[in-house]
Amino acid sequence: MKAFTTNTNQLKRNLPLLGVASLALLSSCNSKQANVEKPLNIVYIMTDDHTQQMMSCYDTRFMETPNLDRIANDGVRFTNSFVANSLSGPSRACMLTGKHSNANKFFDNTTCVFDTAQQTYPKLLQQAGYQTALIGKWHLESIPSGFDYWEIVPGQGDYYNPTFIQQNLERVDKDGYITNLITDEAIDWMSNKRDPEKPFCILIHHKATHRNWMADTTHLALYEDMTFPMPENFYDSYEGRVAAASQEMSISKDMDLVYDLKMLYPNSNTTLTPYYKSFIGRMNKEQRAAWDKHYDPIIKEFDKAKLKGKELDNWKYQRYMRDYMKTLKSLDENVGRVLDYLEENNMLDNTLVVYTSDQGFYMGEHGWFDKRFMYEESMRTPLVMRLPKGYNKRGEINQMVQNIDYAPTFLELAGVEVPQDIHGVSLLPLLKGEEPKEWREGLYYHFYEYPAEHMVKRHFGVRTDQYKLIHFYDDVDVWELYDLKSDQSEMNNIYGKKGYEAVTADLKEKLTNLQVQYNDSIRHRFN
Ligand code: SGN
Ligand code: CA
């Protein structure tokens, strides 16, 4: 397994880019926000791999997320919220630029470095007089630009006693659990480090709930008495779906007993891979003692049970669910801390609070963990917002929205003109309670990271309210079509089936139009 690190040398190589950012800052204060009577703040909280199934305001089957739900209950919940490319770095690049991957050029996690010279919404806000900050996971490899203040974790970051990279490029190890530390830093910046005279935009980017789901010592004991029914399609045969059949993200086959499921046999060297040592080794004595106290009896029981086949699959699934939920519980509590802070400081009325994730995730559907596919569980992402005074919409927003829409929304909210080249559309009319007559009919999606970890083939496609058309390409040339009304789990590929000729032709036309609109190259002929 690969340990991700943002290399300091690479950061230093990119130093000149900081000069560009500083110049932009110096020339900033011509301030289009003079047009805005009362500049509004933006608190943007984004998690990693948190999926709608695991958020009680979306799905009540699994766990309570009272603080995340608080945002939805006081504000709005987007019932049809999607990403453009279901992978961390690409998703983040889409959000920052408001553009699809082909335009922002951050196609995948493995080969790309984000070109920070390009236009992003934090830069535009900064130029308009906003104070901007970024805390937590960045994952775009270059030095953050467009932020007055930043503190990031290298690569994916570590759950325990993580290293942070500060603006002077120093690496600092902090004691504690990452979700608490990122929140501490965010609250500290809002309280003590920003210019209180200026409106602000802070991006709080969590590592949770990313693999390998290591809970805080304080949360290890949670959910152990709960068991969950396995999803109906856990034993999917992948019939008629070539790419689904060849992935490597199966709970049964690809989840690692030690790394993912924490079955680290005491006193055994055989299972101690250097990679595992590198993160379990970050714990201090007390943390390790609490960890072992929790897991040792589970390991012993597991060792004795000698589970096989479906029993073993079920055991893996239960452990996966519980560990994921434990890390999510910390996250929910920390979002509560941010909301409390804003409330106690009377900031809620003039602040837009956004909660989302970099993509959705599989919780055993199709037998999987991870994301990447254009299928519903991973193309969807949670999106709830608490709105500032004057924005009167409450409850559900059902229009299809995508993470490229965040940038224009925040810019318009701040009174900054939205540049023409942005692909997304502002959600502000929806937040005001308007029902725009014309809204997008189809969402465009394009995933590129192949061959790579989890082996999900390259694909692009279009999703409408009722249908999804996907084209897998590169080392295959196959199409899939789903009727989302009758086949929500996307098990039945109806591409090429009799009766769907007109639907298919219409979707292909929509797909072509979207590729033209976004200037994405059409890689294959459509017939
Ligand atoms: C790591 C994980 C993968 C995950 C990618 C991308 N492996 O490589 O399971 O798909 O991150 O995730 S691990 O062994 O390092 O945990 S992303 O959310 O950052 O795109
Ligand atoms: Ca992610």
Coordinates of C-alpha atoms and ligand atoms in Angstrom, one line a residue:
M1 CA 0.0 0.0 0.0
K2 CA 1.2 3.5 -0.7
A3 CA 1.8 6.0 2.0
F4 CA 0.9 9.4 0.6
T5 CA 3.1 12.3 1.5
T6 CA 3.2 15.8 0.2
N7 CA 6.9 16.2 -0.4
T8 CA 8.4 19.4 1.2
N9 CA 10.9 19.6 -1.7
Q10 CA 8.0 19.6 -4.1
L11 CA 6.4 22.3 -2.0
K12 CA 9.6 24.3 -2.1
R13 CA 9.9 23.9 -5.9
N14 CA 6.6 25.6 -6.2
L15 CA 7.6 28.5 -4.0
P16 CA 7.5 31.1 -6.8
L17 CA 3.8 30.5 -7.0
L18 CA 3.5 32.1 -3.6
G19 CA 4.8 35.3 -5.1
V20 CA 1.9 35.3 -7.5
A21 CA -0.5 34.9 -4.6
S22 CA 1.1 37.7 -2.6
L23 CA 0.9 40.1 -5.6
A24 CA -2.7 39.3 -6.0
L25 CA -3.2 40.0 -2.3
L26 CA -1.4 43.4 -2.6
S27 CA -3.5 44.4 -5.5
S28 CA -6.6 43.2 -3.8
C29 CA -8.5 45.9 -2.1
N30 CA -10.3 47.4 -5.0
S31 CA -13.2 45.4 -3.5
K32 CA -16.2 44.6 -5.6
Q33 CA -17.8 43.8 -2.2
A34 CA -18.3 47.5 -1.8
N35 CA -21.6 46.7 -3.6
V36 CA -22.6 44.3 -0.9
E37 CA -24.4 45.9 2.0
K38 CA -23.4 43.4 4.6
P39 CA -20.6 41.0 3.5
L40 CA -21.4 37.5 4.5
N41 CA -19.0 35.0 5.9
I42 CA -18.5 31.4 4.5
V43 CA -17.7 28.5 6.7
Y44 CA -17.2 25.5 4.4
I45 CA -16.7 22.2 6.2
M46 CA -15.8 19.3 4.0
T47 CA -15.1 15.7 5.0
D48 CA -13.4 12.9 3.2
D49 CA -15.4 9.9 1.9
H50 CA -18.5 10.7 4.0
T51 CA -21.5 9.3 2.2
Q52 CA -25.2 10.1 2.3
Q53 CA -26.1 6.6 3.6
M54 CA -24.3 7.5 6.8
M55 CA -25.9 10.8 7.7
S56 CA -29.2 10.6 9.5
C57 CA -30.9 13.5 7.7
Y58 CA -30.4 11.5 4.5
D59 CA -30.7 8.0 5.7
T60 CA -32.0 6.8 9.1
R61 CA -30.9 3.1 8.8
F62 CA -27.5 3.3 10.4
M63 CA -26.4 6.1 12.7
E64 CA -27.4 9.4 14.2
T65 CA -25.5 12.5 13.1
P66 CA -27.2 15.2 15.2
N67 CA -24.9 18.0 14.5
L68 CA -24.8 17.5 10.8
D69 CA -28.6 17.2 10.9
R70 CA -28.7 20.5 12.8
I71 CA -27.3 22.3 9.8
A72 CA -30.0 20.7 7.6
N73 CA -32.8 21.3 10.1
D74 CA -32.0 24.9 10.5
G75 CA -31.3 25.3 6.8
V76 CA -31.5 23.2 3.6
R77 CA -30.7 19.7 2.5
F78 CA -29.9 19.0 -1.1
T79 CA -31.5 15.7 -2.0
N80 CA -29.7 15.5 -5.4
S81 CA -26.2 16.5 -4.7
F82 CA -23.4 15.0 -6.9
V83 CA -19.7 15.3 -7.7
A84 CA -18.1 15.6 -11.1
N85 CA -15.2 13.1 -10.5
S86 CA -15.5 10.9 -7.5
L87 CA -12.0 11.1 -6.1
S88 CA -10.4 13.4 -3.6
G89 CA -7.9 15.6 -5.5
P90 CA -10.1 15.9 -8.6
S91 CA -13.1 16.7 -6.5
R92 CA -11.3 19.4 -4.6
A93 CA -10.0 20.9 -7.8
C94 CA -13.6 21.0 -9.2
M95 CA -14.8 22.7 -6.1
L96 CA -12.1 25.3 -6.0
T97 CA -12.3 26.2 -9.7
G98 CA -16.0 25.6 -10.4
K99 CA -14.8 23.7 -13.4
H100 CA -14.7 20.1 -14.6
S101 CA -11.4 18.1 -14.5
N102 CA -10.6 18.6 -18.2
A103 CA -10.5 22.4 -17.5
N104 CA -8.8 22.5 -14.1
K105 CA -6.4 19.8 -15.3
F106 CA -6.4 17.9 -12.0
F107 CA -7.5 14.5 -13.4
D108 CA -6.4 12.1 -10.8
N109 CA -4.6 11.7 -7.4
T110 CA -1.6 9.9 -8.7
T111 CA -0.1 12.0 -11.6
C112 CA -1.4 15.6 -11.1
V113 CA -0.1 18.7 -9.3
F114 CA -2.7 21.4 -9.0
D115 CA -1.7 24.5 -11.0
T116 CA -2.2 27.2 -8.4
A117 CA -1.7 29.9 -11.0
Q118 CA -5.3 29.3 -12.2
Q119 CA -8.4 31.0 -11.0
T120 CA -10.1 29.7 -7.8
Y121 CA -12.9 31.1 -5.8
P122 CA -10.8 31.7 -2.6
K123 CA -8.5 33.8 -4.8
L124 CA -11.4 35.8 -6.2
L125 CA -12.8 36.3 -2.7
Q126 CA -9.4 37.4 -1.4
Q127 CA -9.1 39.9 -4.2
A128 CA -12.5 41.2 -3.2
G129 CA -11.3 41.9 0.3
Y130 CA -12.2 38.6 2.1
Q131 CA -9.9 37.0 4.6
T132 CA -9.5 33.4 3.5
A133 CA -8.2 30.3 5.4
L134 CA -7.7 26.6 4.7
I135 CA -7.2 24.1 7.5
G136 CA -6.7 20.3 7.1
K137 CA -6.5 18.0 4.0
W138 CA -5.5 19.7 0.8
H139 CA -4.3 16.8 -1.4
L140 CA -3.6 18.9 -4.4
E141 CA 0.2 18.6 -4.1
S142 CA 1.2 22.2 -4.8
I143 CA 1.4 25.0 -2.2
P144 CA -2.1 26.4 -1.4
S145 CA -2.6 29.7 -3.0
G146 CA -5.4 32.2 -2.4
F147 CA -5.4 31.8 1.3
D148 CA -4.3 34.4 3.9
Y149 CA -3.8 31.6 6.3
W150 CA -3.3 27.9 5.8
E151 CA -2.2 24.8 7.7
I152 CA -2.5 21.5 5.8
V153 CA -1.7 17.9 6.4
P154 CA 0.7 16.2 4.1
G155 CA -1.1 13.9 1.6
Q156 CA -3.9 12.0 3.3
G157 CA -2.8 13.0 6.9
D158 CA -2.7 10.7 9.9
Y159 CA -5.4 10.1 12.4
Y160 CA -3.1 10.0 15.4
N161 CA -0.7 12.8 16.4
P162 CA -0.6 14.0 12.8
T163 CA 2.0 16.2 11.1
F164 CA 0.8 19.5 9.8
I165 CA 2.6 21.7 7.2
Q166 CA 2.4 25.4 8.1
Q167 CA 2.6 28.4 5.9
N168 CA 6.4 28.8 6.4
L169 CA 6.6 25.2 5.1
E170 CA 7.7 23.9 8.5
R171 CA 6.3 20.5 9.5
V172 CA 4.9 20.4 13.0
D173 CA 3.7 17.2 14.8
K174 CA 0.7 17.8 17.0
D175 CA -0.5 15.6 19.8
G176 CA -4.0 14.4 19.6
Y177 CA -6.7 13.1 17.2
I178 CA -6.8 14.7 13.7
T179 CA -10.5 15.7 13.7
N180 CA -10.2 17.5 17.0
L181 CA -7.0 19.2 16.0
I182 CA -8.3 20.5 12.6
T183 CA -11.4 21.9 14.5
D184 CA -9.1 23.5 17.2
E185 CA -7.1 25.3 14.5
A186 CA -10.2 26.4 12.6
I187 CA -11.8 27.9 15.8
D188 CA -8.5 29.5 16.8
W189 CA -8.2 31.2 13.4
M190 CA -11.8 32.5 13.6
S191 CA -11.2 33.7 17.2
N192 CA -7.7 35.0 17.2
K193 CA -6.0 35.0 13.8
R194 CA -8.2 36.8 11.3
D195 CA -8.9 40.4 10.8
P196 CA -12.3 40.9 12.4
E197 CA -13.0 43.9 10.2
K198 CA -13.1 41.8 7.1
P199 CA -15.6 39.2 6.0
F200 CA -14.1 35.7 5.9
C201 CA -14.2 32.4 4.2
I202 CA -12.7 29.4 5.9
L203 CA -12.3 25.9 4.4
I204 CA -12.3 23.3 7.1
H205 CA -11.1 20.1 5.4
H206 CA -11.3 16.9 7.5
K207 CA -9.5 13.7 7.0
A208 CA -12.3 11.7 8.6
T209 CA -14.0 9.5 7.4
H210 CA -11.2 8.3 5.1
R211 CA -9.7 4.8 5.1
N212 CA -8.5 3.2 7.4
W213 CA -11.2 4.5 9.7
M214 CA -9.1 4.8 12.9
A215 CA -11.3 5.9 15.8
D216 CA -10.2 8.2 18.6
T217 CA -9.5 6.4 21.8
T218 CA -12.5 8.1 23.3
H219 CA -14.8 6.6 20.7
L220 CA -13.4 3.0 20.3
A221 CA -16.2 1.4 22.4
L222 CA -19.1 2.9 20.4
Y223 CA -21.4 0.9 18.2
E224 CA -19.9 -2.5 19.3
D225 CA -23.3 -3.9 20.2
M226 CA -24.8 -3.0 16.8
T227 CA -25.1 -5.3 13.9
F228 CA -26.3 -4.3 10.4
P229 CA -28.0 -6.3 7.7
M230 CA -25.7 -6.6 4.7
P231 CA -26.9 -4.7 1.6
E232 CA -29.1 -6.8 -0.6
N233 CA -26.7 -6.5 -3.5
F234 CA -23.6 -7.4 -1.4
Y235 CA -23.2 -10.5 -3.5
D236 CA -23.6 -8.7 -6.8
S237 CA -22.6 -11.0 -9.7
Y238 CA -21.8 -7.9 -11.9
E239 CA -23.6 -9.5 -14.8
G240 CA -23.6 -7.2 -17.8
R241 CA -21.2 -4.7 -16.1
V242 CA -17.6 -5.3 -17.2
A243 CA -16.0 -2.5 -15.2
A244 CA -17.9 -3.4 -12.0
A245 CA -16.7 -7.0 -12.4
S246 CA -13.0 -6.0 -12.6
Q247 CA -12.7 -3.5 -9.7
E248 CA -10.5 -4.2 -6.7
M249 CA -12.6 -2.6 -3.9
S250 CA -14.4 -5.6 -2.6
I251 CA -14.9 -5.9 1.2
S252 CA -14.6 -9.6 0.8
K253 CA -11.5 -9.7 -1.3
D254 CA -9.6 -6.4 -1.0
M255 CA -10.1 -5.3 2.6
D256 CA -7.0 -5.9 4.6
L257 CA -7.4 -7.8 7.8
V258 CA -4.7 -5.8 9.6
Y259 CA -4.7 -2.4 7.9
D260 CA -8.5 -2.0 7.4
L261 CA -9.9 -4.3 10.0
K262 CA -7.3 -3.8 12.8
M263 CA -6.6 -7.5 13.5
L264 CA -3.0 -6.8 14.5
Y265 CA -2.1 -10.0 16.4
P266 CA -0.2 -9.1 19.6
N267 CA 3.4 -10.1 19.6
S268 CA 3.2 -11.2 16.0
N269 CA 5.7 -9.9 13.5
T270 CA 4.2 -11.6 10.5
T271 CA 1.3 -9.1 10.1
L272 CA 3.3 -6.0 10.9
T273 CA 4.0 -4.6 7.4
P274 CA 6.1 -1.5 7.4
Y275 CA 3.1 0.5 6.2
Y276 CA 1.0 -0.6 9.2
K277 CA 3.8 0.2 11.6
S278 CA 4.0 3.7 10.1
F279 CA 0.6 4.7 11.3
I280 CA 0.0 2.5 14.4
G281 CA 3.5 3.7 15.4
R282 CA 2.3 7.3 15.6
M283 CA 0.4 6.6 18.8
N284 CA 1.8 7.5 22.2
K285 CA 1.9 4.9 25.0
E286 CA -1.5 5.8 26.4
Q287 CA -3.2 5.8 23.0
R288 CA -1.7 2.5 22.1
A289 CA -2.7 1.0 25.4
A290 CA -6.3 2.2 24.9
W291 CA -6.3 0.8 21.4
D292 CA -4.9 -2.6 22.4
K293 CA -7.3 -2.8 25.3
H294 CA -10.2 -2.4 22.9
Y295 CA -9.0 -4.5 20.0
D296 CA -7.2 -7.3 21.8
P297 CA -10.3 -9.2 22.9
I298 CA -11.8 -8.7 19.4
I299 CA -8.6 -10.1 17.8
K300 CA -8.7 -13.1 20.2
E301 CA -12.3 -13.8 19.5
F302 CA -11.7 -13.5 15.8
D303 CA -8.7 -15.8 15.9
K304 CA -10.7 -18.5 17.7
A305 CA -13.7 -18.3 15.5
K306 CA -11.8 -19.2 12.3
L307 CA -14.5 -17.7 10.1
K308 CA -14.8 -18.5 6.5
G309 CA -16.8 -17.6 3.4
K310 CA -20.0 -15.7 4.0
E311 CA -19.5 -15.6 7.8
L312 CA -16.1 -14.0 7.3
D313 CA -17.6 -11.5 4.9
N314 CA -20.3 -10.6 7.3
W315 CA -17.8 -10.1 10.1
K316 CA -15.7 -7.8 7.9
Y317 CA -18.7 -5.8 6.9
Q318 CA -19.8 -5.3 10.6
R319 CA -16.3 -4.2 11.6
Y320 CA -16.1 -1.8 8.7
M321 CA -19.4 -0.3 9.5
R322 CA -18.5 0.2 13.2
D323 CA -15.1 1.7 12.6
Y324 CA -16.5 4.1 10.0
M325 CA -19.2 5.2 12.4
K326 CA -16.8 5.8 15.2
T327 CA -14.6 8.1 13.1
L328 CA -17.8 9.8 11.9
K329 CA -19.1 10.3 15.5
S330 CA -15.9 12.4 16.2
L331 CA -16.6 14.3 13.1
D332 CA -20.2 15.1 14.0
E333 CA -19.2 16.3 17.4
N334 CA -16.5 18.5 16.0
V335 CA -19.0 20.1 13.5
G336 CA -21.1 20.7 16.6
R337 CA -18.2 22.6 18.1
V338 CA -18.0 24.9 15.1
L339 CA -21.7 25.5 15.1
D340 CA -21.6 26.3 18.9
Y341 CA -18.7 28.7 18.3
L342 CA -20.6 30.6 15.6
E343 CA -23.8 30.7 17.7
E344 CA -22.0 31.8 20.9
N345 CA -20.3 34.6 18.9
N346 CA -23.5 35.7 17.2
M347 CA -22.1 34.9 13.8
L348 CA -24.8 32.6 12.5
D349 CA -27.0 35.4 11.0
N350 CA -24.2 36.6 8.7
T351 CA -22.6 33.3 7.9
L352 CA -23.3 30.6 5.3
V353 CA -22.3 27.2 6.8
V354 CA -21.8 24.5 4.3
Y355 CA -21.3 20.8 5.0
T356 CA -20.3 18.4 2.3
S357 CA -17.8 15.6 1.4
D358 CA -15.3 15.2 -1.4
Q359 CA -17.5 12.3 -2.7
G360 CA -19.8 9.5 -1.5
F361 CA -18.7 6.0 -0.6
Y362 CA -19.9 2.4 -0.8
M363 CA -21.0 0.9 2.5
G364 CA -21.1 -2.7 1.2
E365 CA -23.4 -1.9 -1.8
H366 CA -22.2 -4.2 -4.7
G367 CA -19.9 -5.7 -2.1
W368 CA -17.7 -2.6 -2.0
F369 CA -15.9 0.0 -0.1
D370 CA -14.3 3.1 -1.8
K371 CA -15.8 5.3 -4.5
R372 CA -14.7 6.3 -8.1
F373 CA -17.7 4.8 -10.0
M374 CA -20.4 7.0 -11.5
Y375 CA -23.0 4.8 -9.7
E376 CA -25.2 6.6 -7.3
E377 CA -23.5 5.8 -3.9
S378 CA -20.2 7.5 -4.9
M379 CA -21.4 10.1 -7.4
R380 CA -23.7 11.5 -4.7
T381 CA -22.3 13.5 -1.9
P382 CA -23.9 15.0 1.2
L383 CA -24.7 18.7 1.0
V384 CA -26.5 20.7 3.7
M385 CA -26.3 24.4 4.3
R386 CA -27.3 26.8 7.1
L387 CA -28.3 30.0 5.5
P388 CA -27.6 33.6 6.6
K389 CA -30.4 36.0 7.3
G390 CA -32.2 37.0 4.2
Y391 CA -32.0 33.6 2.5
N392 CA -35.4 32.1 3.3
K393 CA -35.4 28.7 1.8
R394 CA -35.8 25.8 4.4
G395 CA -36.1 22.1 4.0
E396 CA -35.3 20.1 0.9
I397 CA -33.8 21.3 -2.4
N398 CA -34.5 18.7 -5.1
Q399 CA -32.7 20.2 -8.2
M400 CA -29.6 18.3 -9.4
V401 CA -26.6 20.2 -8.1
Q402 CA -22.9 19.4 -8.5
N403 CA -19.7 20.3 -6.7
I404 CA -18.7 22.7 -9.6
D405 CA -21.6 24.8 -8.4
Y406 CA -20.1 25.8 -5.0
A407 CA -17.6 28.3 -6.4
P408 CA -20.2 30.4 -8.3
T409 CA -22.5 30.2 -5.3
F410 CA -19.9 31.6 -2.9
L411 CA -18.8 34.3 -5.3
E412 CA -22.3 35.5 -5.9
L413 CA -23.1 35.4 -2.2
A414 CA -20.0 37.6 -1.6
G415 CA -21.1 40.0 -4.4
V416 CA -18.2 39.0 -6.6
E417 CA -18.9 38.7 -10.3
V418 CA -18.9 35.1 -11.4
P419 CA -16.3 34.7 -14.3
Q420 CA -17.8 33.4 -17.6
D421 CA -15.4 30.5 -17.8
I422 CA -16.8 28.8 -14.6
H423 CA -18.8 25.6 -15.5
G424 CA -21.0 25.5 -12.4
V425 CA -24.1 27.5 -11.8
S426 CA -24.9 29.5 -8.7
L427 CA -27.2 27.9 -6.2
L428 CA -28.2 31.2 -4.7
P429 CA -31.6 31.3 -6.4
L430 CA -32.4 28.0 -4.8
L431 CA -31.3 29.3 -1.4
K432 CA -33.6 32.3 -1.8
G433 CA -36.5 29.9 -2.4
E434 CA -36.9 30.6 -6.1
E435 CA -37.9 27.8 -8.4
P436 CA -35.9 28.6 -11.6
K437 CA -37.9 27.5 -14.7
E438 CA -34.8 26.3 -16.4
W439 CA -32.4 24.1 -14.5
R440 CA -29.9 21.6 -15.8
E441 CA -31.3 18.5 -17.3
G442 CA -28.2 16.4 -17.1
L443 CA -25.1 16.2 -15.0
Y444 CA -21.7 15.4 -16.6
Y445 CA -19.2 13.1 -14.9
H446 CA -15.7 12.0 -15.9
F447 CA -13.4 9.7 -13.9
Y448 CA -9.8 9.1 -15.1
E449 CA -7.6 7.4 -12.5
Y450 CA -6.8 4.1 -14.2
P451 CA -4.9 1.9 -14.0
A452 CA -4.5 2.6 -10.3
E453 CA -5.5 1.5 -6.8
H454 CA -8.9 -0.2 -6.8
M455 CA -8.8 -0.6 -10.6
V456 CA -11.9 1.3 -11.6
K457 CA -11.9 1.9 -15.4
R458 CA -12.0 5.3 -17.0
H459 CA -15.5 6.5 -17.7
F460 CA -17.7 9.4 -18.5
G461 CA -21.4 9.8 -18.6
V462 CA -24.6 11.8 -18.1
R463 CA -27.1 11.5 -15.4
T464 CA -30.6 12.9 -15.7
D465 CA -33.5 12.7 -13.3
Q466 CA -34.5 9.3 -14.6
Y467 CA -31.5 7.8 -16.5
K468 CA -27.8 7.3 -16.3
L469 CA -25.7 6.6 -19.4
I470 CA -22.0 5.6 -18.8
H471 CA -19.2 5.0 -21.2
F472 CA -16.3 3.0 -19.9
Y473 CA -13.2 3.5 -22.2
D474 CA -9.5 3.1 -22.4
D475 CA -8.9 -0.7 -22.3
V476 CA -12.6 -1.4 -22.9
D477 CA -15.3 0.2 -25.0
V478 CA -18.6 -0.5 -23.2
W479 CA -21.7 1.4 -22.4
E480 CA -24.1 1.1 -19.5
L481 CA -27.6 2.5 -19.2
Y482 CA -29.8 2.5 -16.1
D483 CA -33.3 3.5 -15.3
L484 CA -32.9 5.0 -11.9
K485 CA -36.6 5.1 -11.3
S486 CA -37.0 1.3 -11.5
D487 CA -33.4 0.2 -10.7
Q488 CA -32.0 2.5 -8.0
S489 CA -29.2 0.1 -7.2
E490 CA -28.0 0.1 -10.9
M491 CA -27.9 -3.7 -11.2
N492 CA -29.6 -4.0 -14.5
N493 CA -27.7 -2.6 -17.5
I494 CA -30.3 -2.0 -20.2
Y495 CA -28.0 -0.5 -22.8
G496 CA -28.8 -2.0 -26.1
K497 CA -32.0 -3.6 -24.9
K498 CA -35.1 -3.4 -27.0
G499 CA -37.3 -0.5 -26.3
Y500 CA -34.5 1.9 -25.1
E501 CA -33.4 3.1 -28.5
A502 CA -35.0 6.6 -28.2
V503 CA -33.9 7.1 -24.6
T504 CA -30.3 6.1 -25.5
A505 CA -30.2 8.4 -28.5
D506 CA -31.5 11.3 -26.4
L507 CA -29.0 10.6 -23.7
K508 CA -26.1 10.4 -26.2
E509 CA -27.2 13.8 -27.6
K510 CA -27.2 15.2 -24.1
L511 CA -23.8 13.8 -23.4
T512 CA -22.4 15.2 -26.6
N513 CA -23.9 18.6 -25.8
L514 CA -22.4 18.6 -22.3
Q515 CA -19.0 17.6 -23.7
V516 CA -19.2 20.5 -26.1
Q517 CA -20.4 22.9 -23.4
Y518 CA -17.5 21.9 -21.1
N519 CA -15.1 21.5 -23.9
D520 CA -14.2 18.0 -22.9
S521 CA -12.8 15.9 -25.7
I522 CA -15.0 13.2 -27.1
R523 CA -12.7 10.2 -26.8
H524 CA -14.8 7.7 -28.7
R525 CA -17.4 7.7 -31.3
F526 CA -20.8 7.2 -29.8
N527 CA -22.1 4.4 -32.1
Ligands
SGN1 C1 -5.7 5.8 -0.5 C2 -6.5 4.6 -0.1 C3 -7.4 4.2 -1.2 C4 -8.3 5.4 -1.6 C5 -7.3 6.5 -2.1 C6 -8.0 7.7 -2.6 N1 -5.6 3.5 0.2 O1 -4.8 5.5 -1.5 O2 -8.3 3.2 -0.7 O3 -9.1 5.0 -2.7 O4 -6.5 6.9 -1.0 O5 -8.8 8.3 -1.7 S1 -4.7 3.5 1.6 O6 -4.2 2.2 1.6 O7 -3.7 4.5 1.5 O8 -5.7 3.8 2.7 S2 -9.2 9.8 -1.8 O9 -10.4 10.0 -1.0 O10 -8.0 10.5 -1.2 O11 -9.4 10.1 -3.2
CA2 CA -12.2 11.2 -0.5

